[in-house]
Coordinates of C-alpha atoms in Angstrom, one line a residue:
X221 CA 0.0 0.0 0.0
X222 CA 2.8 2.3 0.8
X223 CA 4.5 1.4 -2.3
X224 CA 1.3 2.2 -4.3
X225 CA 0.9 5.7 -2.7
X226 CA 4.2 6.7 -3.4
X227 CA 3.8 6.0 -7.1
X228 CA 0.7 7.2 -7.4
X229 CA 2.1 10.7 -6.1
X230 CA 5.2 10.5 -7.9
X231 CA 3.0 10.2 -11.1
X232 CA 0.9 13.2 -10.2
X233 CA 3.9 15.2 -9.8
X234 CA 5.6 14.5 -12.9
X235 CA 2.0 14.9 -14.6
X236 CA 2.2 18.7 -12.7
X237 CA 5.9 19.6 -13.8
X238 CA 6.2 22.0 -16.3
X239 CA 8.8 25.1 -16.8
X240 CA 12.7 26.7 -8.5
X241 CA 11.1 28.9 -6.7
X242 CA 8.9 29.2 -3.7
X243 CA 5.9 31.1 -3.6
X244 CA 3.6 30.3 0.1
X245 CA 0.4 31.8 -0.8
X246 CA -1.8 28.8 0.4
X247 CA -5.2 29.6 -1.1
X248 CA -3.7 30.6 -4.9
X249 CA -6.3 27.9 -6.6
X250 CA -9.7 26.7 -5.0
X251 CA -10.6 23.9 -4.0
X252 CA -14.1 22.0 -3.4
X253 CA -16.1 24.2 -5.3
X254 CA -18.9 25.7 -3.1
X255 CA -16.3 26.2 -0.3
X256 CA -14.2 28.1 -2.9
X257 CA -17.3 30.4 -4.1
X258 CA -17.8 31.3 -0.5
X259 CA -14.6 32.7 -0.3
X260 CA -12.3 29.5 0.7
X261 CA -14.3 28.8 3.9
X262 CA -15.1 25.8 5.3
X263 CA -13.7 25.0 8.6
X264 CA -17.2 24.8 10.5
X265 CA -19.6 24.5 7.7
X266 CA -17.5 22.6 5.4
X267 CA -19.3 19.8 3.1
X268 CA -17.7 19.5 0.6
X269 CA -13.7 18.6 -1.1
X270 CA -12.3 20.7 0.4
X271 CA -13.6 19.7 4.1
X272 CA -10.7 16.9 4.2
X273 CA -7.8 20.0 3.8
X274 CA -10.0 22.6 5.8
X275 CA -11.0 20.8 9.0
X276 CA -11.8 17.2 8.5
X277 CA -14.4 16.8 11.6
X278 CA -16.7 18.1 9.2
X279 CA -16.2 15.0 6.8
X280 CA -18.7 13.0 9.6
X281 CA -21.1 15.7 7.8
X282 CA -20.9 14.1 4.5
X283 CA -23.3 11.9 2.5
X284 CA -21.8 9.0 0.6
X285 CA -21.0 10.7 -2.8
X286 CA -18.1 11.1 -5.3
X287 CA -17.8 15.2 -5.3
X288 CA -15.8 17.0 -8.1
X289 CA -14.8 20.7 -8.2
X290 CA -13.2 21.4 -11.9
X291 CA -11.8 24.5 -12.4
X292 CA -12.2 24.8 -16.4
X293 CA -10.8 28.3 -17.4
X294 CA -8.1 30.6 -15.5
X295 CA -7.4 34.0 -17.2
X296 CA -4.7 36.1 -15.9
X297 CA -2.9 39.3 -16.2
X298 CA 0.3 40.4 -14.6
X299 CA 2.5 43.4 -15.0
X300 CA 5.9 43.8 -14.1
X301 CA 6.9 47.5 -13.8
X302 CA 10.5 48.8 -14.9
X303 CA 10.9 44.7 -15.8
X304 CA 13.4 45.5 -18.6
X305 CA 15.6 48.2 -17.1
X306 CA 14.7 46.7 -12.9
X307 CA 17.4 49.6 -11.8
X308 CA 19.7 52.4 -12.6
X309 CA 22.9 52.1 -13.8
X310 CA 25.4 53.5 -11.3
X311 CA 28.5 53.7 -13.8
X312 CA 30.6 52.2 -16.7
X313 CA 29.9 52.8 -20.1
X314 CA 26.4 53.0 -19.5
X315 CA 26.2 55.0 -16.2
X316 CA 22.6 57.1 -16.8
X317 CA 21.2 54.8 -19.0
X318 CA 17.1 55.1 -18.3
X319 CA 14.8 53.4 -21.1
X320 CA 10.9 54.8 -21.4
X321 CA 8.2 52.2 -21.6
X322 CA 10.3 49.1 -19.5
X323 CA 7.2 47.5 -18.2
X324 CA 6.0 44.2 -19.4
X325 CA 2.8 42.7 -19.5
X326 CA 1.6 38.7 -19.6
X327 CA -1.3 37.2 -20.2
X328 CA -2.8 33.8 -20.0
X329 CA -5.2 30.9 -20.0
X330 CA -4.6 28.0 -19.2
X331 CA -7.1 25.0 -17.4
X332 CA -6.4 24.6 -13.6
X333 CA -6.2 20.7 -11.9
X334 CA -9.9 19.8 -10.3
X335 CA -10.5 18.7 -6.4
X336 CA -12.0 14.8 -6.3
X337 CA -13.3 13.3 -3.1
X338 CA -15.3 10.2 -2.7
X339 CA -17.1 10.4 1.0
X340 CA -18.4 7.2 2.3
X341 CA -20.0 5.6 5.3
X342 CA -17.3 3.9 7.5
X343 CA -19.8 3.2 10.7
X344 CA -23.1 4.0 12.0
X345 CA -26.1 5.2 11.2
X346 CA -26.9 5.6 7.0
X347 CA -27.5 8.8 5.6
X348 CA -30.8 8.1 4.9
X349 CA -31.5 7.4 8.9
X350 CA -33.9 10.4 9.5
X351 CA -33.1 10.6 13.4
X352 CA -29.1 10.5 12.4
X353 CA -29.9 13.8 11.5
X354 CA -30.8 15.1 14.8
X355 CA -28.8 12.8 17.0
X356 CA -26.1 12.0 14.8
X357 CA -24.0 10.2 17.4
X358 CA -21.7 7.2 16.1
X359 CA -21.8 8.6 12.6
X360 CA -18.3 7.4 10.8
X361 CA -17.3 9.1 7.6
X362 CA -14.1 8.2 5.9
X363 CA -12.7 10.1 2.5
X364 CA -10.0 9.9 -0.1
X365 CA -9.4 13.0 -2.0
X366 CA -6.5 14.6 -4.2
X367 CA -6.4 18.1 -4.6
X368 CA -4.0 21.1 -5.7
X369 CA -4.7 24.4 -3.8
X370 CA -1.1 26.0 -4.8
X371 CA -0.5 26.4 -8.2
X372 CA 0.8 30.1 -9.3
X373 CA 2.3 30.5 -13.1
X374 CA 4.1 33.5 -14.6
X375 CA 6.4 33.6 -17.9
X376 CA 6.5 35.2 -20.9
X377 CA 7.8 34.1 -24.5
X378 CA 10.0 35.6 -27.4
X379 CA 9.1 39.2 -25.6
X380 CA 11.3 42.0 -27.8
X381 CA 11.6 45.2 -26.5
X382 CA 13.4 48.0 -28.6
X383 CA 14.1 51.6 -26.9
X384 CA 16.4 54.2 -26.8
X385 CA 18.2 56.8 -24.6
X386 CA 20.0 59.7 -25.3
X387 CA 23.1 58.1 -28.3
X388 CA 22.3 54.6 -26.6
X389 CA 20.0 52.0 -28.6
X390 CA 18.5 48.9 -26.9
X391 CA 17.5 45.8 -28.3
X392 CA 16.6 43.3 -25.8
X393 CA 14.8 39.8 -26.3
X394 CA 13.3 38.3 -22.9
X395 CA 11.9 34.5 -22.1
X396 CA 10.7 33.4 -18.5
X397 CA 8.8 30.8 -16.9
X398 CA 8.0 30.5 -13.4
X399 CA 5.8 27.6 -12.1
X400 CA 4.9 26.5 -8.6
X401 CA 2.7 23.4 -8.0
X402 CA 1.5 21.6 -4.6
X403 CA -0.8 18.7 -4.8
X404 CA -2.4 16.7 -1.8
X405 CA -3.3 13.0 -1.9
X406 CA -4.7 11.3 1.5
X407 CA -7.7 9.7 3.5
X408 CA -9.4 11.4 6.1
X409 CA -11.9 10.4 8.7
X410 CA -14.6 11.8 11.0
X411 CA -16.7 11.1 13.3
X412 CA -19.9 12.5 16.0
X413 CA -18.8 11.3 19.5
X414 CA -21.1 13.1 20.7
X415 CA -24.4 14.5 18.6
X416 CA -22.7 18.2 19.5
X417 CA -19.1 17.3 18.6
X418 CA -17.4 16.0 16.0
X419 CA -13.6 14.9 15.7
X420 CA -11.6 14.1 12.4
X421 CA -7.9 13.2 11.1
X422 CA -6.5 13.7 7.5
X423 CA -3.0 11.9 6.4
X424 CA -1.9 13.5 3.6
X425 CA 0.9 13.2 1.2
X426 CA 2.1 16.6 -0.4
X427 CA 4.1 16.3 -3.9
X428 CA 5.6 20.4 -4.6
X429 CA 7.5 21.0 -7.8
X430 CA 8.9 24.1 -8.7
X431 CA 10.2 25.0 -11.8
X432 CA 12.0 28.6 -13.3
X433 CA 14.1 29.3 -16.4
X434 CA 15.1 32.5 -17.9
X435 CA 16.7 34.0 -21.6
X436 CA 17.4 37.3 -21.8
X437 CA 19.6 38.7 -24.1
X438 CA 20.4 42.7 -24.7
X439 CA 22.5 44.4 -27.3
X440 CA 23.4 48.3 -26.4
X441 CA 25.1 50.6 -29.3
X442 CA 25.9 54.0 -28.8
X443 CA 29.2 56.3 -29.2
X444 CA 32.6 54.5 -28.5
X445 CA 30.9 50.8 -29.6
X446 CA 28.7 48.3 -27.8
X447 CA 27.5 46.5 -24.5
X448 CA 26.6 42.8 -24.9
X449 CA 25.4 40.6 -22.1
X450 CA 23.7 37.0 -22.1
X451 CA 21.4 35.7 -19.3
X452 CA 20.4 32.3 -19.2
X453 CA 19.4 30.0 -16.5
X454 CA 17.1 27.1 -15.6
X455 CA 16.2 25.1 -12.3
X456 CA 13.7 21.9 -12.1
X457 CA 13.1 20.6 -8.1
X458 CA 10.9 18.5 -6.7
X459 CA 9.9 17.9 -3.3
X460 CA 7.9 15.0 -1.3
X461 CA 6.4 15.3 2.2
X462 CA 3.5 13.6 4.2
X463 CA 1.6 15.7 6.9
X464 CA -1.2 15.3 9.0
X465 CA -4.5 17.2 10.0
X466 CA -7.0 17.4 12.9
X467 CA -10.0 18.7 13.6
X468 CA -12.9 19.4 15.3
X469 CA -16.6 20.7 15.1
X470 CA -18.7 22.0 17.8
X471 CA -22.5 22.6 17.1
X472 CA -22.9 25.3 19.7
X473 CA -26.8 25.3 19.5
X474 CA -29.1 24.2 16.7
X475 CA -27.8 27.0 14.1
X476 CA -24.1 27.8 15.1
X477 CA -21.0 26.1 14.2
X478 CA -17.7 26.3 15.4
X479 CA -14.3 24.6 13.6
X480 CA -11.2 24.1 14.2
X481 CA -8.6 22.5 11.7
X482 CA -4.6 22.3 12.4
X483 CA -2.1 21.2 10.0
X484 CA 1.1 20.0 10.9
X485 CA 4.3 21.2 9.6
X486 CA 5.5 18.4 7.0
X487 CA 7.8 15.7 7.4
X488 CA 10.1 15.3 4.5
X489 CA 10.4 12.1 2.6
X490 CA 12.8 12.4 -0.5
X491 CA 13.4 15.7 -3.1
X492 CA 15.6 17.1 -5.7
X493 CA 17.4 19.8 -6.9
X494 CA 19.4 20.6 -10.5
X495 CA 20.2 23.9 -12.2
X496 CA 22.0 25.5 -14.8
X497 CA 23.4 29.2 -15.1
X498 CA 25.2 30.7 -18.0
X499 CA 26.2 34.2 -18.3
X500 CA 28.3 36.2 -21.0
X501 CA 29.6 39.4 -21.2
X502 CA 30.9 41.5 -24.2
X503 CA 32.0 45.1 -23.3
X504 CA 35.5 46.0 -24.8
X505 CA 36.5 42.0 -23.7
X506 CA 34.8 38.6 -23.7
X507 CA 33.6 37.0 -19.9
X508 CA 31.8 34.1 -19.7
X509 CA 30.6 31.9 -17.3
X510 CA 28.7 28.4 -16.6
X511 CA 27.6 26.7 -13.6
X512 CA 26.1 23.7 -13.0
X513 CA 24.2 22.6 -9.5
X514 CA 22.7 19.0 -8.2
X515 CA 21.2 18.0 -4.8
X516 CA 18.8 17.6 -2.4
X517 CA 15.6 19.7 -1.9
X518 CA 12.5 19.9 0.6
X519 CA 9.2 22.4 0.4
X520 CA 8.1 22.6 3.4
X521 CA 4.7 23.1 5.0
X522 CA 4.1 25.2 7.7
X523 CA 2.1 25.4 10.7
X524 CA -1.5 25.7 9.9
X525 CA -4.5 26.6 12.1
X526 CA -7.9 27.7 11.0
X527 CA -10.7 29.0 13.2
X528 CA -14.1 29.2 11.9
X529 CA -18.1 30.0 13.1
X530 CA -20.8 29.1 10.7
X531 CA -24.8 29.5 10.8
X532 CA -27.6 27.5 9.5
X533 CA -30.5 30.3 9.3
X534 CA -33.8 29.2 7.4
X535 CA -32.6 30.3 4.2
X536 CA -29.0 31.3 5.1
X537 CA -25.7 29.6 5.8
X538 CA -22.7 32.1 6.4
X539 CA -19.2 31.6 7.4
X540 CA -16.1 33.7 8.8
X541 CA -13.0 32.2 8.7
X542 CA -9.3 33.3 10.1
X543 CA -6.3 30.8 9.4
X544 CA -2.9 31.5 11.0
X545 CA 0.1 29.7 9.0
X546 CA 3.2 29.4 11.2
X547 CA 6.7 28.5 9.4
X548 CA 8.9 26.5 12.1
X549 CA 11.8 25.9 9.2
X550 CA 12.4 27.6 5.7
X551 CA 9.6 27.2 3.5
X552 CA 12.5 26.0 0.9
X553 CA 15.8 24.6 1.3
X554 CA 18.4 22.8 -0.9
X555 CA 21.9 21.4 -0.4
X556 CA 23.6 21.7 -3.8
X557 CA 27.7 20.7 -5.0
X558 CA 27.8 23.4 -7.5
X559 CA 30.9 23.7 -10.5
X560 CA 31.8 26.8 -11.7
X561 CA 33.5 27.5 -15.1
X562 CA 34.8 30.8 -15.8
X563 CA 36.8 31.4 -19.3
X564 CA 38.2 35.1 -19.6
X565 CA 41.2 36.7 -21.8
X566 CA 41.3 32.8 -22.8
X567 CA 41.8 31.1 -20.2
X568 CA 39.5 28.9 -18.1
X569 CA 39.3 28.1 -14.6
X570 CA 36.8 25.7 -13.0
X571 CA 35.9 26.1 -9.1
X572 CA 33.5 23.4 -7.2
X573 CA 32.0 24.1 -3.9
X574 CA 28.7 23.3 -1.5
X575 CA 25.9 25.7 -1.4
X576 CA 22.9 25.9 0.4
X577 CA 19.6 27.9 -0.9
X578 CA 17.1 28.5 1.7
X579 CA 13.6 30.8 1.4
X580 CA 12.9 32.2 5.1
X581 CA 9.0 32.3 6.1
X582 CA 7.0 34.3 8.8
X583 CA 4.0 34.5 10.2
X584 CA 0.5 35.5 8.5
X585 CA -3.1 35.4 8.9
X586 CA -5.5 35.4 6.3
X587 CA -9.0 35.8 6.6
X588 CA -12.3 34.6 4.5
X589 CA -16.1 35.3 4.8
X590 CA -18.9 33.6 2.5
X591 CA -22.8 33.2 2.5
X592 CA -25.3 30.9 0.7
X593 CA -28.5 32.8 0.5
X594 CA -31.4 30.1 -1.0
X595 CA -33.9 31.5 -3.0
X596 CA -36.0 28.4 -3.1
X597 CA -35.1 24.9 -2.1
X598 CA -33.1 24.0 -5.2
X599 CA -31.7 27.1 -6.4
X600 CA -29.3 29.4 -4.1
X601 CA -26.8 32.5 -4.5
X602 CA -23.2 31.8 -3.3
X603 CA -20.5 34.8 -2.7
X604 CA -17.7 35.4 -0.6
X605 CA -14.3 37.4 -0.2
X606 CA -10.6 35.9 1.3
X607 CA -7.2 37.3 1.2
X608 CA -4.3 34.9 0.7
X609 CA -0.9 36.7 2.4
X610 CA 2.9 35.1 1.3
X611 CA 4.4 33.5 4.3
X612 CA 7.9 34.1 2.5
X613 CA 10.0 36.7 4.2
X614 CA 10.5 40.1 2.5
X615 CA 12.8 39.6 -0.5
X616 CA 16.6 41.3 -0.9
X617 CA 16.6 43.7 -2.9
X618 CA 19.3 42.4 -4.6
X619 CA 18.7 38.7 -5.0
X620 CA 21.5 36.0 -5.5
X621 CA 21.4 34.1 -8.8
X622 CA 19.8 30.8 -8.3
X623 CA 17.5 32.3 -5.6
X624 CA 14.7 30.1 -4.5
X625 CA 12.7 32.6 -3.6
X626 CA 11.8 35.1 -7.4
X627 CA 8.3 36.0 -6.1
X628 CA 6.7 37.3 -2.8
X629 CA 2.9 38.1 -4.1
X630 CA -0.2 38.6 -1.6
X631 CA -3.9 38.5 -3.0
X632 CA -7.1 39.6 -2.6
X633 CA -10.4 37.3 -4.0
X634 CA -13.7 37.9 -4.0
X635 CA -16.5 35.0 -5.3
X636 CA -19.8 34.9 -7.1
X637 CA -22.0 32.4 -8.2
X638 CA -24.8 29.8 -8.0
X639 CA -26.3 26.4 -6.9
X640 CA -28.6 24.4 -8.3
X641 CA -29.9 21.7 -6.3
X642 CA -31.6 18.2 -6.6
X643 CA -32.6 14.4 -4.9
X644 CA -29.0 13.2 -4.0
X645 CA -26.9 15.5 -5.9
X646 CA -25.8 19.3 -6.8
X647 CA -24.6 21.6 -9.0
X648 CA -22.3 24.9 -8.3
X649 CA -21.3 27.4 -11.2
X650 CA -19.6 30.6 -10.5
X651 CA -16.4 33.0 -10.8
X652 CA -13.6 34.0 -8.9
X653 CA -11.9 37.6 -9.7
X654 CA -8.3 38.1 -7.5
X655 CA -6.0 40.8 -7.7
X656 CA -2.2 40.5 -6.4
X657 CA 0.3 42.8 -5.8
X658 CA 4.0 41.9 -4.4
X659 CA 7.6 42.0 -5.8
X660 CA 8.8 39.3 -8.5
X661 CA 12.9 39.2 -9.8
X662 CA 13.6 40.3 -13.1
X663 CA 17.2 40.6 -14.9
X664 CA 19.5 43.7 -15.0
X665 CA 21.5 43.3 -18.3
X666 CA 23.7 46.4 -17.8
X667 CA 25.9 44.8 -14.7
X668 CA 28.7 42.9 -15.7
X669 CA 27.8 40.7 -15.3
X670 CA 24.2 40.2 -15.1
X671 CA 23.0 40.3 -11.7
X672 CA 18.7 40.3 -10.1
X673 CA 16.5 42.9 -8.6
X674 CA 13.2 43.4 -7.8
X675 CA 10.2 44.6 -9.5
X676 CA 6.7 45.7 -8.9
X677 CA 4.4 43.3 -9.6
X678 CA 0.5 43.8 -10.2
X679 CA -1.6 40.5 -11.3
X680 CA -5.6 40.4 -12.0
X681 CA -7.4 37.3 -12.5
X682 CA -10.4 35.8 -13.0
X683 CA -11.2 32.3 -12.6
X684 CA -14.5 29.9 -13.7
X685 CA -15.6 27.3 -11.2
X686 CA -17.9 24.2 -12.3
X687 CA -18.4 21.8 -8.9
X688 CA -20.6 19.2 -7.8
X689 CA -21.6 16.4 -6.4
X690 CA -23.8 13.2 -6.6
X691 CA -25.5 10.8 -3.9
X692 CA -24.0 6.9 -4.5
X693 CA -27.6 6.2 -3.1
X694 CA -28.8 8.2 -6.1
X695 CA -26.3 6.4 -8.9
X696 CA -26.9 2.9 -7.5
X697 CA -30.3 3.9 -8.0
X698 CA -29.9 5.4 -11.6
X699 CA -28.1 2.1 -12.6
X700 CA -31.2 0.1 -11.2
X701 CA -33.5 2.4 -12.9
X702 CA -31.9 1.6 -16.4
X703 CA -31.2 -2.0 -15.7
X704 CA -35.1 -2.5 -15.5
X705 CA -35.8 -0.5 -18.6
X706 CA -32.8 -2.3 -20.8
X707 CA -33.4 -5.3 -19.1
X708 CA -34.6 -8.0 -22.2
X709 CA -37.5 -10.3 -21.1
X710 CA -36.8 -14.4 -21.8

């Protein structure tokens, strides 16, 4: 069995690889469909996929079904202000150098992974027991669900900008990929000991993969000849941990719900770590410069705890939310052997040496609020707003190259949509609009050599939710149904 989960998360990350850094925005792509169009809550009323990652006490909750959230379209636009000139340039050849119009803008859509949970009865009373409704003690629920709830993805390709400044001309050609991905993969189990309280435990394995690589080329002419430099580097890690989640629900009266849901910080299993860095410099001479880097590497989850109070009214369920995420170690860390080779004036020398690359984290809260308001018995209104805070420490201003850390982004969401309801199963259909602002790296071509700095970052996106969920009481029936009516008389 432990054999078999290990593959099976091994092949969900290589299936999530694609263009290292670290981002820590926890709530960067919703999960469980009605808890993500009431504005990622769900620790007290949670019923849904993403009860087993919120608070899994409210799994007892659950009716037996197989519930899919599928997040079909993801649009998003990010600008990066002063991107192709991130800084002045303090002296050389170049010293005053300032280009108009350095901003760059990116745009995208792409189709986001989907939540999938299947909920069923481990002991006690059946969903259909009427009186488990109101005395639901000894009601077993167990779960096993995969989900992705970090996934953040900024690049650009073949981007040319063309300027000028004073006798200088610029030509500068830019490609950039940056991908973060964590998926979850576990069973999780609840249960009423009491009919007021409710207790529940998740064990789940966490695959992160974090990919970067960057091109950028620029060609400067102006009086007395020409600047040349060459930027190029790519990085590819991979990280496995397993962590663990408890929780609990207390119905404070017969409309009030409180939740509470604490995550572990993650024990790491296995990970890896490889990059590549080549830079070249042309400015009178020739410089240029390769390294290559291999090791270990672990992504770390923090310290999670999320508080939340929920109400049943007649035609109204809301929820408020706050969810502290504590960092006990870096958020990122590799151990690398790194070779250098440097040939300048002709002559090559080649240096090797140990390096470690870390991403320091602190402490953040992040809060969410969300309503369903039912306008008859099958069709309701859904809404809600969050924020999502990075844990990751304030960035250098100055970066190293190979930095783990190339983004530090915070968001704000806010959710709209509907439900549609019906005997054993349900249907949710809405949006989700965010807007992020933080600091991402971009390259400054007029060092020599190349060297990182920051940028101003601003990110809008909008997001289409499809979720839902159907009663295996309900599809055992279906089948039934169409057995009788296909079912050829002898």
């Amino acid at each position: 069995m432990q054999n078999a989960f290990a593959a099976c998360l091994a092949a969900a990350l290589l299936l999530a690889a694609r263009t290292a850094s670290a981002q820590a925005t926890y709530d960067s792509a919703p999960i469980g469909g009605r808890s993500a169009l009431m504005g990622g809550t769900g620790v007290a009323l949670g019923r849904d996929g993403a009860a087993p990652f919120l608070n899994p006490a409210t799994v007892a909750a659950i009716d037996d079904s197989g519930t899919f959230s599928m997040n079909v379209y993801s649009y998003q636009s990010s600008q990066l202000n002063g991107f192709h000139q991130p800084g002045p340039v303090d002296g050389g050849p170049l010293a005053g150098l300032s280009l108009p119009n350095a901003s760059l803008s990116s745009s995208r859509v792409d189709a986001l992974p989907s939540t999938f949970c299947v909920f069923l009865t481990v002991g006690g009373p059946a969903d259909d027991d009427k009186e488990a409704r109101v005395h639901p003690k000894g009601r077993q629920k167990g779960s096993l669900c995969v989900t992705s709830p970090e996934r953040l993805q900024l690049g650009a390709t073949a981007d040319a900008y063309t300027g000028g400044a004073g006798p200088y001309s610029v030509t500068q050609t830019t490609s950039f990929a940056q991908f973060w991905n964590r998926l979850y993969v576990g069973p999780s189990y609840g249960i009423y000991v009491t009919d007021r309280l409710a207790l529940g435990a998740s064990i789940l394995g966490a695959g992160t993969v974090a990919n970067s690589t960057w091109s950028v080329d620029s060609l400067v002419t102006g009086p007395g000849g020409g600047f040349a430099s060459s930027y190029a580097t790519g990085a590819s890690a991979w990280s496995m941990d397993v962590t663990a989640l408890l929780g609990l629900t207390w119905r404070i009266d017969d409309r009030q719900v409180l939740g509470v849901g604490i995550m572990t910080p993650s024990v790491h299993v296995i990970g890896k770590y490889q990059g590549t860095t080549g830079l070249q410099t042309q400015d009178g001479g020739s410089v240029a410069t390769t390294t290559t880097s291999k090791g270990s590497y672990r992504a770390t989850t923090p310290l999670r705890i999320g508080a939340g109070l929920g109400a049943n009214l007649t035609n109204l369920h809301v929820e408020a939310d706050l969810t502290a995420y504590v960092p006990v170690t870096d958020l990122a860390h590799a151990e690398i052997q790194t070779t250098k080779t440097t040939l300048a004036a002709g002559a090559a020398t080649t240096t090797a040496a140990a390096q470690t690359l870390s991403v320091a984290g602190k402490p953040v809260v992040d809060a969410a609020v969300g309503g369903e308001l039912f306008l008859s018995k099958g069709f309701s209104l859904v809404g809600g707003l969050n924020t999502d805070f990075s844990a990751i420490a304030p960035l250098a201003q100055s970066p190293p190259i190979g930095t783990l850390a190339e983004a530090r982004t915070h968001h704000a969401g806010l959710s709209i949509g509907f439900g549609s309801y019906g005997e054993g199963s349900e249907m949710l259909l809405g949006t989700q609009l965010t807007y992020g602002w933080g600091k991402n790296v971009a390259v400054d071509p007029y060092d020599s050599p190349a060297q990182l700095a920051l940028v101003d970052q601003r990110t809008f996106g909008a997001m289409l939710v499809i979720a839902g969920s159907v009663s295996l009481t309900a599809f055992r029936r279906t089948l039934q149904n169409l057995e009788t009516v296909v079912k050829i008389p002898r």
